[in-house]
Structures are given as C-alpha cells and as structure tokens.
Amino acid sequence: MNPNDTALCLQAKKMRLVVVRLLLQPCWATPSLRCFLPLIEGSIPHSRFSSGRRYRLNRVTADMETQNKLVEKAKRPAGFRLCRVTGTMTEIMEIKAENPTFHVLFIPGNPGVVSFYKEFLESLYEFLDGNASIVAIGHISHTSKDWESGRLFSFQEQIDHKIDFIRQELESVNVPIVLVGHSIGSYICLEILRKFSKKVVYCIGLYPFLTLNQQSTTQSLIGKLAASSVLSATASFLIASLRLLPMSAARLLVSKSVGASWSDAAVQATCTHLRQYHTMRNVLFMAKSEFRELAAEPDWDFMRANQNKLAFLFGIDDHWGPLQLFEEISKQAPGTSLSIEREGHTHGFSCTVAGSEWVAHHIATLIKNRFSQLQ
C-alpha cells in the first residue's frame, strides 16, 4: 500500500470515529419527541372506582377538545414550490390569503435559502391577521439541488431575478406590494422599489446590509475569502464534504455546534442546502460581487425621495448593519422609520422561533400603522 492510500485509510477511520461519537451523544429526545413525553407521563392510571374513571375520561375528552381548538388556531403552514423565473429554477415559500388586501414579498439575505425563514413567514401571516398573501423568493442556485449545473450568479443577476419574478407573478395583482428584506435583501428591496415605485407602498429592511463596514474584521475576512476563486472553491469543497455524514448525524452536528439554539427548520435548511457545493460556491460568488457593489455609499438622494416608504430595523451589535448606518440614515433621510431591536435576537433572527416571532410582530405593527396612514 502506498503512502497516499495509507493516509486515506487513516482519514476514513477518523471520520468513522467522529460519526460514532456524534451518534452516541444522549440527545435523541428531539423537540418533536419531547412534546409527546408529558402525554406518556400523564396517562390515566387504572382505577376500580367507575365514577373516578368517568371523571378522568370526561376530563381527557375536554382536554382533547381544547387541543383541537388550539390546532384550529395554529399558525397556517407555509407552502413550498419550485417555479422557473426566466429559465432558472427558483425555490418559493408562500402563504396565500383568501382575500388579500396587499401582498408581502420577502427577499432573504445571503445565503438566500427561504427554508430558513419558515417560522418567520408563518408568524408574520398570523400577526397580519390573514389579510396579506406572503411570498418569499430564494436566490438562484442557493438550492438543495443543482438545477443550474454549477453556474455561478452575480449579485446583479440575483437582483434582476427578483425583478423578473415580480413581472412574472405579481405585476398583474390588483393590490399593493410591501417589500421586506433581510440583510443584503434590504438592498435588493431598494432596487426593486426603483423599478416598481407606484406598486410598492412600503419597503422594510431587517438588519440591513447597505454599505461596507470598514471597521468590521469579519467583513474583511469574508471579503478576502470571496474574492479568491481558489479559496472559495476550497471552502465550498470542505463544507460540502459534510455530505458524507448521514442526515441524522449532520443534524446532530449542527444542533450541537452552530445551531445550539436554532429551530428545527433552520437546522434542516442548513443540512439540506449548505452542504451542497454549488450552493456554497454561489453564496461566496454573490458575496464577492456584493462587496464590490457596496463599497460605495448608499444612494442618499433616492432614499430621501422615498423616505416616507422606508423603514429599517437595526440590531445592537450587528457588523452588517451597524448603528453608524442607523445614525447616517437618520441624518440623510430623517423621514425614514428607524428602530433598534434590543431583545438580543441578532442578525440571524430567523434561525430561532423567538427571534422569528419578535421580528414578525414588529413588522406587522409597522405595516398596520402604514396602512392606517394611507387610509
């Protein structure tokens, strides 16, 4: 056996040991399983008194009726579908209202995986009292399957993709559109507003990434990584190598490391999408062109002209949307609605249920206030 074969064998053995250790971790009581544990502990014991049994059975029946009512009032689940937008396969997550008074179009950050925002979209629909149809559009090739055969898409191509989607599916609707964007999605929303200023009545940016933060070490490191094709390909290959792990082991690894407080949906999205080589290559390629575009200052003239349609939510310690940007917007476009989230949900709010619900409630309040002003 030559030295290279010996090294490969040792590497395979190490990988197997890592997987075994992961699988032996005592955390098989998943959130979905734990929700059934109280029912097992609270089962009705056998009693020789028939009246006691009737009382308990009646109580169980009443509890079941209460649970059924709660289920009826539960959040309406977001649906998932694939559609083609100018020839590119696109992941869509949406909740349709029966008689919507407006549409909410949500643009994700980077990675542009709509599955990360499932709880957020469902909470937003609930807080808007079912009066709005909500649709979230993912970025091209930030998908679970390589529909585009490894092709890389720039930041401008991703912007054009969203504009084409509106022309394809939303331009003919007779109700106004509210744009909501997260991180770099906030910048994309501003570009959409340029094209559809009459149809878009409100534009909300969450933890907005609108210009480079020269004081951020993290942004500097990501910028250097994204700028190098060799480094981007290497990083994408290393992350994609986690596909060697079975799904159960991958979920365990994510939930025990970066996703310790994450929701099931966020953990699942990480395992299905970010372990794909084509996705990570597109994430970094998009970041490369983002950093080039956002080296310039925001278009303050455009923001001033539309300040009555703009709202932004900032975080306390967010290098993508620092408080310096908050202060600059308040000077350059003072009519813009600005808020600071102080609950500690961070830039990746959509990865937790609590963060998703808080931000959804905040947005719903902004939208309701906006429509009350328009009436």
mmCIF file of C-alpha atoms in Angstrom:
data_model
loop_
_atom_site.group_PDB
_atom_site.id
_atom_site.type_symbol
_atom_site.label_atom_id
_atom_site.label_comp_id
_atom_site.label_asym_id
_atom_site.label_seq_id
_atom_site.Cartn_x
_atom_site.Cartn_y
_atom_site.Cartn_z
ATOM 1 C CA MET A 1 0.000 0.000 0.000
ATOM 2 C CA ASN A 2 1.491 3.344 -0.996
ATOM 3 C CA PRO A 3 1.651 6.329 1.446
ATOM 4 C CA ASN A 4 -1.321 8.068 -0.162
ATOM 5 C CA ASP A 5 -3.559 5.028 0.342
ATOM 6 C CA THR A 6 -2.397 4.749 3.947
ATOM 7 C CA ALA A 7 -3.287 8.411 4.581
ATOM 8 C CA LEU A 8 -6.731 7.950 3.026
ATOM 9 C CA CYS A 9 -7.421 4.915 5.211
ATOM 10 C CA LEU A 10 -6.415 6.802 8.361
ATOM 11 C CA GLN A 11 -8.644 9.726 7.333
ATOM 12 C CA ALA A 12 -11.595 7.391 6.747
ATOM 13 C CA LYS A 13 -11.103 5.786 10.162
ATOM 14 C CA LYS A 14 -11.025 9.208 11.839
ATOM 15 C CA MET A 15 -14.240 10.162 10.038
ATOM 16 C CA ARG A 16 -15.942 6.976 11.240
ATOM 17 C CA LEU A 17 -14.842 7.682 14.824
ATOM 18 C CA VAL A 18 -16.294 11.204 14.624
ATOM 19 C CA VAL A 19 -19.619 9.843 13.343
ATOM 20 C CA VAL A 20 -19.741 7.192 16.100
ATOM 21 C CA ARG A 21 -19.086 9.801 18.786
ATOM 22 C CA LEU A 22 -21.823 12.003 17.338
ATOM 23 C CA LEU A 23 -24.346 9.180 17.252
ATOM 24 C CA LEU A 24 -23.594 8.228 20.863
ATOM 25 C CA GLN A 25 -24.445 11.675 22.192
ATOM 26 C CA PRO A 26 -27.502 11.435 24.526
ATOM 27 C CA CYS A 27 -29.875 13.765 22.684
ATOM 28 C CA TRP A 28 -32.333 11.507 20.940
ATOM 29 C CA ALA A 29 -35.255 13.262 22.678
ATOM 30 C CA THR A 30 -35.801 15.667 19.801
ATOM 31 C CA PRO A 31 -38.206 18.630 20.184
ATOM 32 C CA SER A 32 -40.882 16.743 18.239
ATOM 33 C CA LEU A 33 -40.482 13.698 20.507
ATOM 34 C CA ARG A 34 -40.324 15.707 23.729
ATOM 35 C CA CYS A 35 -43.716 17.230 23.009
ATOM 36 C CA PHE A 36 -45.219 13.740 23.449
ATOM 37 C CA LEU A 37 -43.438 12.921 26.716
ATOM 38 C CA PRO A 38 -45.917 14.734 29.030
ATOM 39 C CA LEU A 39 -48.745 12.681 27.487
ATOM 40 C CA ILE A 40 -46.915 9.458 28.381
ATOM 41 C CA GLU A 41 -46.185 10.606 31.926
ATOM 42 C CA GLY A 42 -49.735 11.804 32.411
ATOM 43 C CA SER A 43 -51.538 8.648 31.252
ATOM 44 C CA ILE A 44 -54.628 7.760 33.226
ATOM 45 C CA PRO A 45 -53.954 5.072 35.852
ATOM 46 C CA HIS A 46 -56.385 2.158 36.217
ATOM 47 C CA SER A 47 -58.949 2.773 38.958
ATOM 48 C CA ARG A 48 -61.505 0.429 40.448
ATOM 49 C CA PHE A 49 -63.928 3.305 41.031
ATOM 50 C CA SER A 50 -66.158 3.709 37.952
ATOM 51 C CA SER A 51 -67.104 7.293 38.898
ATOM 52 C CA GLY A 52 -63.426 8.193 39.066
ATOM 53 C CA ARG A 53 -62.837 6.623 35.670
ATOM 54 C CA ARG A 54 -65.777 8.543 34.198
ATOM 55 C CA TYR A 55 -64.402 11.774 35.682
ATOM 56 C CA ARG A 56 -60.991 11.140 34.207
ATOM 57 C CA LEU A 57 -62.403 10.123 30.824
ATOM 58 C CA ASN A 58 -64.569 13.260 30.725
ATOM 59 C CA ARG A 59 -61.517 15.304 31.611
ATOM 60 C CA VAL A 60 -59.493 13.659 28.828
ATOM 61 C CA THR A 61 -62.311 14.359 26.362
ATOM 62 C CA ALA A 62 -62.390 18.017 27.430
ATOM 63 C CA ASP A 63 -58.608 18.244 27.089
ATOM 64 C CA MET A 64 -58.788 16.745 23.592
ATOM 65 C CA GLU A 65 -61.440 19.282 22.580
ATOM 66 C CA THR A 66 -59.236 22.090 23.907
ATOM 67 C CA GLN A 67 -56.266 20.726 21.946
ATOM 68 C CA ASN A 68 -58.385 20.510 18.792
ATOM 69 C CA LYS A 69 -59.364 24.173 19.184
ATOM 70 C CA LEU A 70 -55.720 25.118 19.631
ATOM 71 C CA VAL A 71 -54.822 23.191 16.484
ATOM 72 C CA GLU A 72 -57.508 25.071 14.555
ATOM 73 C CA LYS A 73 -55.959 28.352 15.711
ATOM 74 C CA ALA A 74 -52.413 27.195 14.958
ATOM 75 C CA LYS A 75 -50.225 29.053 12.513
ATOM 76 C CA ARG A 76 -51.060 28.434 8.902
ATOM 77 C CA PRO A 77 -48.144 26.452 7.425
ATOM 78 C CA ALA A 78 -46.090 27.982 4.643
ATOM 79 C CA GLY A 79 -46.184 26.045 1.380
ATOM 80 C CA PHE A 80 -43.122 25.268 -0.704
ATOM 81 C CA ARG A 81 -42.937 25.120 -4.501
ATOM 82 C CA LEU A 82 -40.494 25.328 -7.382
ATOM 83 C CA CYS A 83 -41.015 27.649 -10.328
ATOM 84 C CA ARG A 84 -38.981 28.857 -13.278
ATOM 85 C CA VAL A 85 -38.109 32.543 -13.449
ATOM 86 C CA THR A 86 -36.547 33.487 -16.807
ATOM 87 C CA GLY A 87 -35.352 29.913 -17.181
ATOM 88 C CA THR A 88 -33.804 29.476 -13.717
ATOM 89 C CA MET A 89 -35.337 27.114 -11.153
ATOM 90 C CA THR A 90 -36.434 29.038 -8.082
ATOM 91 C CA GLU A 91 -37.474 27.970 -4.578
ATOM 92 C CA ILE A 92 -40.605 29.713 -3.325
ATOM 93 C CA MET A 93 -42.211 29.636 0.117
ATOM 94 C CA GLU A 94 -45.637 31.227 0.432
ATOM 95 C CA ILE A 95 -48.884 31.571 2.350
ATOM 96 C CA LYS A 96 -51.902 32.673 0.333
ATOM 97 C CA ALA A 97 -54.732 34.659 1.905
ATOM 98 C CA GLU A 98 -58.288 34.135 0.656
ATOM 99 C CA ASN A 99 -58.976 37.831 0.086
ATOM 100 C CA PRO A 100 -55.670 39.686 0.474
ATOM 101 C CA THR A 101 -55.666 43.449 0.814
ATOM 102 C CA PHE A 102 -51.940 43.511 -0.050
ATOM 103 C CA HIS A 103 -49.007 41.232 -0.891
ATOM 104 C CA VAL A 104 -45.796 40.879 1.129
ATOM 105 C CA LEU A 105 -42.752 39.941 -0.937
ATOM 106 C CA PHE A 106 -39.852 38.774 1.217
ATOM 107 C CA ILE A 107 -36.231 38.801 -0.020
ATOM 108 C CA PRO A 108 -33.751 36.751 2.051
ATOM 109 C CA GLY A 109 -30.152 37.595 2.863
ATOM 110 C CA ASN A 110 -27.125 35.594 1.758
ATOM 111 C CA PRO A 111 -27.451 32.570 1.870
ATOM 112 C CA GLY A 112 -30.772 33.066 0.116
ATOM 113 C CA VAL A 113 -32.463 29.900 1.366
ATOM 114 C CA VAL A 114 -36.173 30.520 2.017
ATOM 115 C CA SER A 115 -36.447 27.483 4.327
ATOM 116 C CA PHE A 116 -34.529 29.428 6.997
ATOM 117 C CA TYR A 117 -37.496 31.805 7.253
ATOM 118 C CA LYS A 118 -40.355 29.319 7.662
ATOM 119 C CA GLU A 119 -41.321 30.261 11.258
ATOM 120 C CA PHE A 120 -40.876 33.937 10.459
ATOM 121 C CA LEU A 121 -43.227 33.836 7.454
ATOM 122 C CA GLU A 122 -45.854 31.854 9.364
ATOM 123 C CA SER A 123 -45.680 34.258 12.328
ATOM 124 C CA LEU A 124 -45.940 37.274 10.038
ATOM 125 C CA TYR A 125 -49.043 35.874 8.351
ATOM 126 C CA GLU A 126 -50.598 35.309 11.778
ATOM 127 C CA PHE A 127 -49.762 38.810 13.083
ATOM 128 C CA LEU A 128 -51.197 40.350 9.908
ATOM 129 C CA ASP A 129 -54.482 38.563 10.724
ATOM 130 C CA GLY A 130 -54.528 36.699 7.419
ATOM 131 C CA ASN A 131 -55.048 39.905 5.443
ATOM 132 C CA ALA A 132 -51.934 39.520 3.283
ATOM 133 C CA SER A 133 -50.584 36.895 0.945
ATOM 134 C CA ILE A 134 -46.903 36.329 1.720
ATOM 135 C CA VAL A 135 -44.322 35.021 -0.718
ATOM 136 C CA ALA A 136 -40.576 34.527 -0.163
ATOM 137 C CA ILE A 137 -38.284 34.011 -3.149
ATOM 138 C CA GLY A 138 -34.926 32.283 -2.832
ATOM 139 C CA HIS A 139 -31.748 33.220 -4.682
ATOM 140 C CA ILE A 140 -30.768 31.388 -7.857
ATOM 141 C CA SER A 141 -28.748 28.227 -7.171
ATOM 142 C CA HIS A 142 -28.971 28.639 -3.374
ATOM 143 C CA THR A 143 -30.990 25.451 -3.671
ATOM 144 C CA SER A 144 -30.987 21.891 -2.386
ATOM 145 C CA LYS A 145 -30.438 20.594 -5.924
ATOM 146 C CA ASP A 146 -28.002 21.883 -8.543
ATOM 147 C CA TRP A 147 -30.593 22.903 -11.128
ATOM 148 C CA GLU A 148 -28.182 25.256 -12.950
ATOM 149 C CA SER A 149 -25.333 22.742 -13.442
ATOM 150 C CA GLY A 150 -22.763 24.582 -11.361
ATOM 151 C CA ARG A 151 -23.243 28.019 -12.934
ATOM 152 C CA LEU A 152 -22.363 30.995 -10.719
ATOM 153 C CA PHE A 153 -24.692 34.004 -10.419
ATOM 154 C CA SER A 154 -23.613 37.535 -9.550
ATOM 155 C CA PHE A 155 -25.307 39.958 -7.193
ATOM 156 C CA GLN A 156 -26.787 41.922 -10.115
ATOM 157 C CA GLU A 157 -28.164 38.724 -11.651
ATOM 158 C CA GLN A 158 -29.861 37.939 -8.327
ATOM 159 C CA ILE A 159 -31.426 41.429 -8.295
ATOM 160 C CA ASP A 160 -32.641 41.047 -11.885
ATOM 161 C CA HIS A 161 -34.082 37.649 -10.939
ATOM 162 C CA LYS A 162 -36.327 39.239 -8.284
ATOM 163 C CA ILE A 163 -37.477 41.952 -10.684
ATOM 164 C CA ASP A 164 -38.314 39.307 -13.283
ATOM 165 C CA PHE A 165 -40.286 37.357 -10.666
ATOM 166 C CA ILE A 166 -42.465 40.393 -9.908
ATOM 167 C CA ARG A 167 -43.124 40.917 -13.596
ATOM 168 C CA GLN A 168 -43.979 37.250 -13.964
ATOM 169 C CA GLU A 169 -46.201 36.700 -10.921
ATOM 170 C CA LEU A 170 -47.069 39.935 -9.121
ATOM 171 C CA GLU A 171 -47.315 42.755 -11.647
ATOM 172 C CA SER A 172 -50.881 41.833 -12.560
ATOM 173 C CA VAL A 173 -52.204 41.676 -8.976
ATOM 174 C CA ASN A 174 -54.626 44.440 -8.070
ATOM 175 C CA VAL A 175 -53.396 45.011 -4.504
ATOM 176 C CA PRO A 176 -50.306 46.947 -3.369
ATOM 177 C CA ILE A 177 -46.983 45.277 -2.555
ATOM 178 C CA VAL A 178 -44.991 45.540 0.666
ATOM 179 C CA LEU A 179 -41.316 44.616 0.373
ATOM 180 C CA VAL A 180 -39.467 43.064 3.299
ATOM 181 C CA GLY A 181 -35.768 42.234 3.024
ATOM 182 C CA HIS A 182 -33.203 40.752 5.379
ATOM 183 C CA SER A 183 -29.548 41.836 5.328
ATOM 184 C CA ILE A 184 -28.481 42.156 1.659
ATOM 185 C CA GLY A 185 -32.141 41.510 0.839
ATOM 186 C CA SER A 186 -32.774 45.051 2.137
ATOM 187 C CA TYR A 187 -30.529 46.426 -0.613
ATOM 188 C CA ILE A 188 -32.333 44.292 -3.198
ATOM 189 C CA CYS A 189 -35.659 45.678 -1.954
ATOM 190 C CA LEU A 190 -34.424 49.227 -2.602
ATOM 191 C CA GLU A 191 -33.526 48.226 -6.169
ATOM 192 C CA ILE A 192 -36.988 46.701 -6.629
ATOM 193 C CA LEU A 193 -38.529 49.918 -5.316
ATOM 194 C CA ARG A 194 -36.723 51.824 -8.096
ATOM 195 C CA LYS A 195 -38.456 49.670 -10.718
ATOM 196 C CA PHE A 196 -41.919 49.472 -9.136
ATOM 197 C CA SER A 197 -42.285 52.725 -7.204
ATOM 198 C CA LYS A 198 -46.008 53.011 -7.972
ATOM 199 C CA LYS A 199 -46.903 49.467 -6.974
ATOM 200 C CA VAL A 200 -44.722 49.215 -3.857
ATOM 201 C CA VAL A 201 -46.229 51.127 -0.936
ATOM 202 C CA TYR A 202 -43.722 50.174 1.783
ATOM 203 C CA CYS A 203 -40.179 48.815 1.989
ATOM 204 C CA ILE A 204 -38.847 47.346 5.249
ATOM 205 C CA GLY A 205 -35.208 46.356 5.781
ATOM 206 C CA LEU A 206 -34.242 43.980 8.596
ATOM 207 C CA TYR A 207 -30.693 44.228 9.939
ATOM 208 C CA PRO A 208 -29.833 45.930 6.631
ATOM 209 C CA PHE A 209 -26.564 45.448 4.762
ATOM 210 C CA LEU A 210 -26.455 48.579 2.585
ATOM 211 C CA THR A 211 -22.771 49.514 2.562
ATOM 212 C CA LEU A 212 -19.454 48.019 3.645
ATOM 213 C CA ASN A 213 -18.415 48.377 7.262
ATOM 214 C CA GLN A 214 -14.712 49.212 7.087
ATOM 215 C CA GLN A 215 -14.333 48.626 10.834
ATOM 216 C CA SER A 216 -15.539 45.019 10.667
ATOM 217 C CA THR A 217 -12.814 42.371 10.788
ATOM 218 C CA THR A 218 -15.373 39.701 9.899
ATOM 219 C CA GLN A 219 -16.409 41.501 6.722
ATOM 220 C CA SER A 220 -12.767 41.946 5.767
ATOM 221 C CA LEU A 221 -12.066 38.217 6.148
ATOM 222 C CA ILE A 222 -15.193 37.195 4.229
ATOM 223 C CA GLY A 223 -14.329 39.686 1.509
ATOM 224 C CA LYS A 224 -10.852 38.205 1.053
ATOM 225 C CA LEU A 225 -12.242 34.661 1.019
ATOM 226 C CA ALA A 226 -14.930 35.522 -1.529
ATOM 227 C CA ALA A 227 -12.505 37.433 -3.754
ATOM 228 C CA SER A 228 -10.307 34.372 -4.284
ATOM 229 C CA SER A 229 -11.698 31.690 -6.601
ATOM 230 C CA VAL A 230 -9.247 29.152 -5.172
ATOM 231 C CA LEU A 231 -10.161 29.878 -1.542
ATOM 232 C CA SER A 232 -13.894 29.951 -2.343
ATOM 233 C CA ALA A 233 -13.731 26.599 -4.114
ATOM 234 C CA THR A 234 -11.667 25.072 -1.287
ATOM 235 C CA ALA A 235 -14.021 26.348 1.430
ATOM 236 C CA SER A 236 -17.060 25.145 -0.516
ATOM 237 C CA PHE A 237 -15.489 21.706 -1.006
ATOM 238 C CA LEU A 238 -14.669 21.362 2.712
ATOM 239 C CA ILE A 239 -18.217 22.291 3.727
ATOM 240 C CA ALA A 240 -19.713 20.045 1.034
ATOM 241 C CA SER A 241 -17.627 17.126 2.369
ATOM 242 C CA LEU A 242 -20.062 17.030 5.303
ATOM 243 C CA ARG A 243 -22.440 15.333 2.868
ATOM 244 C CA LEU A 244 -20.522 12.154 3.727
ATOM 245 C CA LEU A 245 -22.418 12.209 7.010
ATOM 246 C CA PRO A 246 -25.939 10.765 7.067
ATOM 247 C CA MET A 247 -28.717 13.319 7.610
ATOM 248 C CA SER A 248 -29.271 12.312 11.246
ATOM 249 C CA ALA A 249 -25.584 12.774 12.067
ATOM 250 C CA ALA A 250 -25.462 16.090 10.183
ATOM 251 C CA ARG A 251 -28.475 17.427 12.096
ATOM 252 C CA LEU A 252 -26.852 16.347 15.346
ATOM 253 C CA LEU A 253 -23.587 18.064 14.431
ATOM 254 C CA VAL A 254 -25.328 21.341 13.513
ATOM 255 C CA SER A 255 -27.603 21.365 16.573
ATOM 256 C CA LYS A 256 -24.639 20.681 18.858
ATOM 257 C CA SER A 257 -22.421 23.370 17.333
ATOM 258 C CA VAL A 258 -23.532 26.477 15.420
ATOM 259 C CA GLY A 259 -27.243 25.728 15.808
ATOM 260 C CA ALA A 260 -27.462 25.018 19.533
ATOM 261 C CA SER A 261 -30.461 27.363 19.937
ATOM 262 C CA TRP A 262 -31.810 27.043 16.399
ATOM 263 C CA SER A 263 -35.244 25.879 15.348
ATOM 264 C CA ASP A 264 -35.771 22.537 13.616
ATOM 265 C CA ALA A 265 -36.434 24.364 10.337
ATOM 266 C CA ALA A 266 -33.108 26.234 10.494
ATOM 267 C CA VAL A 267 -31.153 23.064 11.303
ATOM 268 C CA GLN A 268 -32.881 21.229 8.449
ATOM 269 C CA ALA A 269 -32.206 24.069 5.988
ATOM 270 C CA THR A 270 -28.522 24.021 6.920
ATOM 271 C CA CYS A 271 -28.264 20.285 6.328
ATOM 272 C CA THR A 272 -30.211 20.208 3.043
ATOM 273 C CA HIS A 273 -28.814 23.350 1.394
ATOM 274 C CA LEU A 274 -25.498 24.475 2.849
ATOM 275 C CA ARG A 275 -23.865 21.057 2.488
ATOM 276 C CA GLN A 276 -24.199 21.473 -1.297
ATOM 277 C CA TYR A 277 -21.056 22.527 -3.172
ATOM 278 C CA HIS A 278 -22.993 24.559 -5.757
ATOM 279 C CA THR A 279 -24.847 26.463 -3.022
ATOM 280 C CA MET A 280 -21.713 27.470 -1.129
ATOM 281 C CA ARG A 281 -19.945 28.476 -4.346
ATOM 282 C CA ASN A 282 -22.891 30.721 -5.229
ATOM 283 C CA VAL A 283 -23.073 32.138 -1.704
ATOM 284 C CA LEU A 284 -19.430 33.216 -1.908
ATOM 285 C CA PHE A 285 -19.641 34.362 -5.546
ATOM 286 C CA MET A 286 -22.647 36.525 -4.718
ATOM 287 C CA ALA A 287 -20.755 37.919 -1.700
ATOM 288 C CA LYS A 288 -17.810 38.792 -3.952
ATOM 289 C CA SER A 289 -19.957 40.974 -6.196
ATOM 290 C CA GLU A 290 -21.898 42.320 -3.191
ATOM 291 C CA PHE A 291 -18.712 43.654 -1.631
ATOM 292 C CA ARG A 292 -17.728 45.285 -4.904
ATOM 293 C CA GLU A 293 -21.145 46.966 -5.275
ATOM 294 C CA LEU A 294 -21.478 48.054 -1.643
ATOM 295 C CA ALA A 295 -18.046 49.678 -1.498
ATOM 296 C CA ALA A 296 -19.871 52.873 -2.495
ATOM 297 C CA GLU A 297 -22.156 54.843 -0.188
ATOM 298 C CA PRO A 298 -25.924 54.271 -0.359
ATOM 299 C CA ASP A 299 -27.879 56.364 -2.841
ATOM 300 C CA TRP A 300 -28.971 59.026 -0.368
ATOM 301 C CA ASP A 301 -30.852 61.050 -2.997
ATOM 302 C CA PHE A 302 -33.048 58.051 -3.794
ATOM 303 C CA MET A 303 -33.596 57.275 -0.107
ATOM 304 C CA ARG A 304 -34.547 60.878 0.654
ATOM 305 C CA ALA A 305 -37.017 60.889 -2.235
ATOM 306 C CA ASN A 306 -38.669 57.723 -0.862
ATOM 307 C CA GLN A 307 -38.131 58.163 2.874
ATOM 308 C CA ASN A 308 -41.853 58.063 3.634
ATOM 309 C CA LYS A 309 -41.912 54.499 2.202
ATOM 310 C CA LEU A 310 -38.837 53.235 4.064
ATOM 311 C CA ALA A 311 -38.367 51.526 7.424
ATOM 312 C CA PHE A 312 -35.319 49.777 8.875
ATOM 313 C CA LEU A 313 -34.761 47.576 11.920
ATOM 314 C CA PHE A 314 -31.225 47.507 13.330
ATOM 315 C CA GLY A 315 -29.558 45.279 15.908
ATOM 316 C CA ILE A 316 -27.405 46.344 18.832
ATOM 317 C CA ASP A 317 -24.216 44.519 17.814
ATOM 318 C CA ASP A 318 -24.528 43.818 14.095
ATOM 319 C CA HIS A 319 -21.497 44.423 11.892
ATOM 320 C CA TRP A 320 -23.612 44.021 8.707
ATOM 321 C CA GLY A 321 -25.941 46.842 9.717
ATOM 322 C CA PRO A 322 -24.012 48.811 12.362
ATOM 323 C CA LEU A 323 -25.512 51.628 14.399
ATOM 324 C CA GLN A 324 -23.284 54.059 12.483
ATOM 325 C CA LEU A 325 -25.507 53.323 9.480
ATOM 326 C CA PHE A 326 -28.581 53.920 11.664
ATOM 327 C CA GLU A 327 -27.223 57.361 12.560
ATOM 328 C CA GLU A 328 -26.266 58.169 8.962
ATOM 329 C CA ILE A 329 -29.748 57.310 7.651
ATOM 330 C CA SER A 330 -31.342 59.441 10.370
ATOM 331 C CA LYS A 331 -29.252 62.390 9.107
ATOM 332 C CA GLN A 332 -29.528 61.793 5.363
ATOM 333 C CA ALA A 333 -33.194 60.696 5.228
ATOM 334 C CA PRO A 334 -34.772 61.829 8.514
ATOM 335 C CA GLY A 335 -38.273 60.836 7.425
ATOM 336 C CA THR A 336 -37.303 57.150 7.396
ATOM 337 C CA SER A 337 -38.820 54.974 10.136
ATOM 338 C CA LEU A 338 -35.894 53.592 12.174
ATOM 339 C CA SER A 339 -35.961 51.088 15.036
ATOM 340 C CA ILE A 340 -33.390 49.224 17.133
ATOM 341 C CA GLU A 341 -34.013 45.681 18.334
ATOM 342 C CA ARG A 342 -32.774 45.332 21.922
ATOM 343 C CA GLU A 343 -34.009 41.813 22.705
ATOM 344 C CA GLY A 344 -30.766 40.087 21.713
ATOM 345 C CA HIS A 345 -32.102 38.161 18.701
ATOM 346 C CA THR A 346 -29.060 39.052 16.498
ATOM 347 C CA HIS A 347 -28.643 39.292 12.731
ATOM 348 C CA GLY A 348 -29.694 35.661 12.252
ATOM 349 C CA PHE A 349 -33.081 36.213 13.903
ATOM 350 C CA SER A 350 -34.864 33.710 11.640
ATOM 351 C CA CYS A 351 -32.856 30.767 12.997
ATOM 352 C CA THR A 352 -34.781 30.847 16.290
ATOM 353 C CA VAL A 353 -38.522 30.708 16.940
ATOM 354 C CA ALA A 354 -38.340 33.574 19.456
ATOM 355 C CA GLY A 355 -36.427 35.803 17.028
ATOM 356 C CA SER A 356 -38.796 34.983 14.166
ATOM 357 C CA GLU A 357 -41.872 35.816 16.248
ATOM 358 C CA TRP A 358 -40.462 39.049 17.664
ATOM 359 C CA VAL A 359 -39.388 40.425 14.285
ATOM 360 C CA ALA A 360 -42.645 39.290 12.650
ATOM 361 C CA HIS A 361 -44.658 41.117 15.307
ATOM 362 C CA HIS A 362 -42.544 44.254 14.831
ATOM 363 C CA ILE A 363 -43.048 44.206 11.056
ATOM 364 C CA ALA A 364 -46.770 43.571 11.349
ATOM 365 C CA THR A 365 -47.066 46.622 13.612
ATOM 366 C CA LEU A 366 -45.167 48.768 11.100
ATOM 367 C CA ILE A 367 -47.345 47.576 8.212
ATOM 368 C CA LYS A 368 -50.617 48.111 10.080
ATOM 369 C CA ASN A 369 -49.544 51.632 11.044
ATOM 370 C CA ARG A 370 -48.546 52.335 7.448
ATOM 371 C CA PHE A 371 -51.895 51.233 6.016
ATOM 372 C CA SER A 372 -53.796 53.210 8.652
ATOM 373 C CA GLN A 373 -51.892 56.308 7.447
ATOM 374 C CA LEU A 374 -52.735 55.573 3.802
ATOM 375 C CA GLN A 375 -56.475 55.261 4.517
#
